[in-house]
CSV table of C-alpha atoms in Angstrom, one decimal:
chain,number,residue,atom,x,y,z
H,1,UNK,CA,178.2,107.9,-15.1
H,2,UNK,CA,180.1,110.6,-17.1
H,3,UNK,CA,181.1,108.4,-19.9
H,4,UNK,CA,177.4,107.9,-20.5
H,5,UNK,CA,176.6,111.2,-20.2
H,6,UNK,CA,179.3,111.8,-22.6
H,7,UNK,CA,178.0,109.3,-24.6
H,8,UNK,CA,175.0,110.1,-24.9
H,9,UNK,CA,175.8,113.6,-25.7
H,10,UNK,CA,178.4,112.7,-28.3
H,11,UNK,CA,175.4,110.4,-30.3
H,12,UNK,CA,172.9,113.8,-29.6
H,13,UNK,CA,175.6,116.1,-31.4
H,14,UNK,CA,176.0,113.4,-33.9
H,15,UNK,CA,172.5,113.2,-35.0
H,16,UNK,CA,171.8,116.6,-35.0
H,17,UNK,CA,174.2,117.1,-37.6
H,18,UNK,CA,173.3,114.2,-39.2
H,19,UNK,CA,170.0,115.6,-39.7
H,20,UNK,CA,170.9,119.0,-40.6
H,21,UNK,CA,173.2,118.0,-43.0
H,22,UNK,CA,169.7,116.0,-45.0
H,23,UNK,CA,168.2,119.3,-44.2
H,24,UNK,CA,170.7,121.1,-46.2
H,25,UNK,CA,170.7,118.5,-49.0
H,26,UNK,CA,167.4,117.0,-49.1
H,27,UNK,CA,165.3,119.6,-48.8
H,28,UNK,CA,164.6,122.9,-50.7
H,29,UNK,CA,164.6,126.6,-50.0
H,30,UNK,CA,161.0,126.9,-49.5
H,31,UNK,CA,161.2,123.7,-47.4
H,32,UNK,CA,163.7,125.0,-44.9
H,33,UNK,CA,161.8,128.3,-44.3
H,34,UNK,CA,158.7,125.8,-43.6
H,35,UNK,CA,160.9,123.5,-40.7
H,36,UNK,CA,162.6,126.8,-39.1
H,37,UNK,CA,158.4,128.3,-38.8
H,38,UNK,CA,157.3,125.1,-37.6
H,39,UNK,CA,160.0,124.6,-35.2
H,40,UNK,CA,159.5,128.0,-34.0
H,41,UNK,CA,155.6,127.2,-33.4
H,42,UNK,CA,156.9,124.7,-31.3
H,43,UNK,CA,158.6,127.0,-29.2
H,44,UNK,CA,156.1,129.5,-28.8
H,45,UNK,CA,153.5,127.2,-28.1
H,46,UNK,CA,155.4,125.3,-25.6
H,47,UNK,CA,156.3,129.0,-24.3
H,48,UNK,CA,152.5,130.3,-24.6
H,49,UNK,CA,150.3,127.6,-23.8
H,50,UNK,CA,152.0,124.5,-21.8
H,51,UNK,CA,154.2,126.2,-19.4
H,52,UNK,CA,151.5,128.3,-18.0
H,53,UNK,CA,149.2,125.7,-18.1
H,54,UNK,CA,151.5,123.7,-16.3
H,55,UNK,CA,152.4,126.4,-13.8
H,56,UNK,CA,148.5,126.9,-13.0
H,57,UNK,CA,147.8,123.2,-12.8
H,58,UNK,CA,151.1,122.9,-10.5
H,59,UNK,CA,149.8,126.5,-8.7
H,60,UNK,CA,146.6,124.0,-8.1
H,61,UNK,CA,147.4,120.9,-7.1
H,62,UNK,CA,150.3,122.2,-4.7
H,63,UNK,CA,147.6,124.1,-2.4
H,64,UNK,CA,144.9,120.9,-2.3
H,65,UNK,CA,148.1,119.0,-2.2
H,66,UNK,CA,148.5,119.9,1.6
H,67,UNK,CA,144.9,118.0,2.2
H,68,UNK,CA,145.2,115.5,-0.9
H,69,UNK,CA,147.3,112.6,0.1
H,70,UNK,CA,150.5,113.0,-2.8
H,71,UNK,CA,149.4,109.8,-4.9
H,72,UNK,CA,146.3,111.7,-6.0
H,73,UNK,CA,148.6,114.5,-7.2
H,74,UNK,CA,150.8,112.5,-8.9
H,75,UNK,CA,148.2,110.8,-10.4
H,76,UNK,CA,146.0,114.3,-11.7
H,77,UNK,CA,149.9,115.5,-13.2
H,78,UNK,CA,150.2,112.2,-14.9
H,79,UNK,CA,146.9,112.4,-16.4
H,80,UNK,CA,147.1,116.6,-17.4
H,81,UNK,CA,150.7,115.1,-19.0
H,82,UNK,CA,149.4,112.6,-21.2
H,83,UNK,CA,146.3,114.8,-22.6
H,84,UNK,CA,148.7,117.2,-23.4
H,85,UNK,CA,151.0,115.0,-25.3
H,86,UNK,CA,147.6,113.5,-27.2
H,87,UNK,CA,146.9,116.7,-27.9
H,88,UNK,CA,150.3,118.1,-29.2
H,89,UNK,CA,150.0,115.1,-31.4
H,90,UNK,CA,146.6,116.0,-33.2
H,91,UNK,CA,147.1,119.6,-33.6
H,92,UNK,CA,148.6,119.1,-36.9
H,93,UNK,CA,145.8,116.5,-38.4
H,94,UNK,CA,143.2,119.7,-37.0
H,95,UNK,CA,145.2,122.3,-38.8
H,96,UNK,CA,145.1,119.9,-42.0
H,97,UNK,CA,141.2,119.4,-41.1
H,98,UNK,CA,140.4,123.3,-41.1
H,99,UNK,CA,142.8,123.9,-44.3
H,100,UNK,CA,141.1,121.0,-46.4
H,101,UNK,CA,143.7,118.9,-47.1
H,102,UNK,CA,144.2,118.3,-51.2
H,103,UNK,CA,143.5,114.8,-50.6
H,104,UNK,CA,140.2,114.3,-48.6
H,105,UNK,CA,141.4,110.9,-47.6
H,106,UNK,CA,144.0,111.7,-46.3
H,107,UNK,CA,143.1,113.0,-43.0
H,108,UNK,CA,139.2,111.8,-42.6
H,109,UNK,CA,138.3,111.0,-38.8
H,110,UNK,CA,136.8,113.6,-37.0
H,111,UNK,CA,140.0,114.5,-34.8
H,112,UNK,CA,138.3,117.4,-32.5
H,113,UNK,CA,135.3,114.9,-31.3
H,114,UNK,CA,138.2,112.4,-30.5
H,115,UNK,CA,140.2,114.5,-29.1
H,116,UNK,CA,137.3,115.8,-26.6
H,117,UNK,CA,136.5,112.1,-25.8
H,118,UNK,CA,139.8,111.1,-25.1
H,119,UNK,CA,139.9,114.1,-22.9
H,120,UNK,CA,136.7,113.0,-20.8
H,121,UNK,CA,138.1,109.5,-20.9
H,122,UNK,CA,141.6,111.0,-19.2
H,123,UNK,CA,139.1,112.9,-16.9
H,124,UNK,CA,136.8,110.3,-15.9
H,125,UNK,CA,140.3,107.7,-15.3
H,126,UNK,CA,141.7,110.3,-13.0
H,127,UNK,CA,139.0,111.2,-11.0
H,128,UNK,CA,138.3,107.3,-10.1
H,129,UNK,CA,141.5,106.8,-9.4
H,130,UNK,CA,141.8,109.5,-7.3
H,131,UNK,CA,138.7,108.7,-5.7
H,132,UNK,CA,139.7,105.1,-5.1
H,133,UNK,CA,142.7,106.2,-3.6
H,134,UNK,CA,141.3,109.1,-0.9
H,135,UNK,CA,138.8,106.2,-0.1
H,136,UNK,CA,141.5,103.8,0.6
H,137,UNK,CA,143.9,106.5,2.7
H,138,UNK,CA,140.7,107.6,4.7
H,139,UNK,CA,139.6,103.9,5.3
H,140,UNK,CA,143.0,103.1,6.4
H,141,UNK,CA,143.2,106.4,8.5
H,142,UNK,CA,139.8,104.6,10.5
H,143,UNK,CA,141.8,101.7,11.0
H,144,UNK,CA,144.9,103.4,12.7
């Protein structure tokens, strides 16, 4: 287990330099400044926004977790997990969207309504399954 932790490391380190190195070289100045603001967006919104909504939603689902049976909790941080990620992904077409990109091709579906439907759709999936499976525990309950 340590030589693949070691491993794995080793090709981590590796690639990090690897890609600072095409930082260095490939890009320019004004390039740089642009990857060091975006990476530090990154932070601050993972610092800002997704740990306390996590910690809330955690906050949450740990007090109805004591009269929830555990799937449905695992199931409501599995969904809350994936709309985030959907939504980490899109951010950057929406900011392109409100700047008007130079080329109006380039980024031409309406992101925010499809974002907001893929959020109901998340919704709707976890509150049937979780629905499916509090009916299932409480028929099974009756049965015991």
């Amino acid at each position: 287990m340590i030589t693949t932790r070691v491993t794995i490391a080793v090709v981590g380190v590796t690639l990090i330099g690897v890609g600072g190195v095409f930082l260095v070289t490939d890009l320019r100045f004004g390039e740089i400044v642009g990857v060091i603001a975006w990476l530090a967006a990154a932070v601050v919104l993972h610092d800002a926004v997704l740990v306390p909504a996590v910690t809330a939603l955690d906050l949450l689902l740990r007090r109805a977790g004591r009269r929830l049976p555990p799937a449905v909790v695992t199931v409501v941080r599995a969904g809350f997990a994936v709309g985030a990620l959907l939504t980490a992904m899109v951010v950057p077409e929406l900011v392109a969207q409100a700047r008007g990109p130079r080329n109006p091709t380039v980024v031409p579906g309406d992101y925010l309504t499809r974002l907001a439907g893929l959020w109901v759709v998340i919704i709707v999936v976890v509150a049937l399954t979780a629905a499916v499976i509090v009916w299932r525990a409480r028929k099974s309950a009756r049965r015991s």
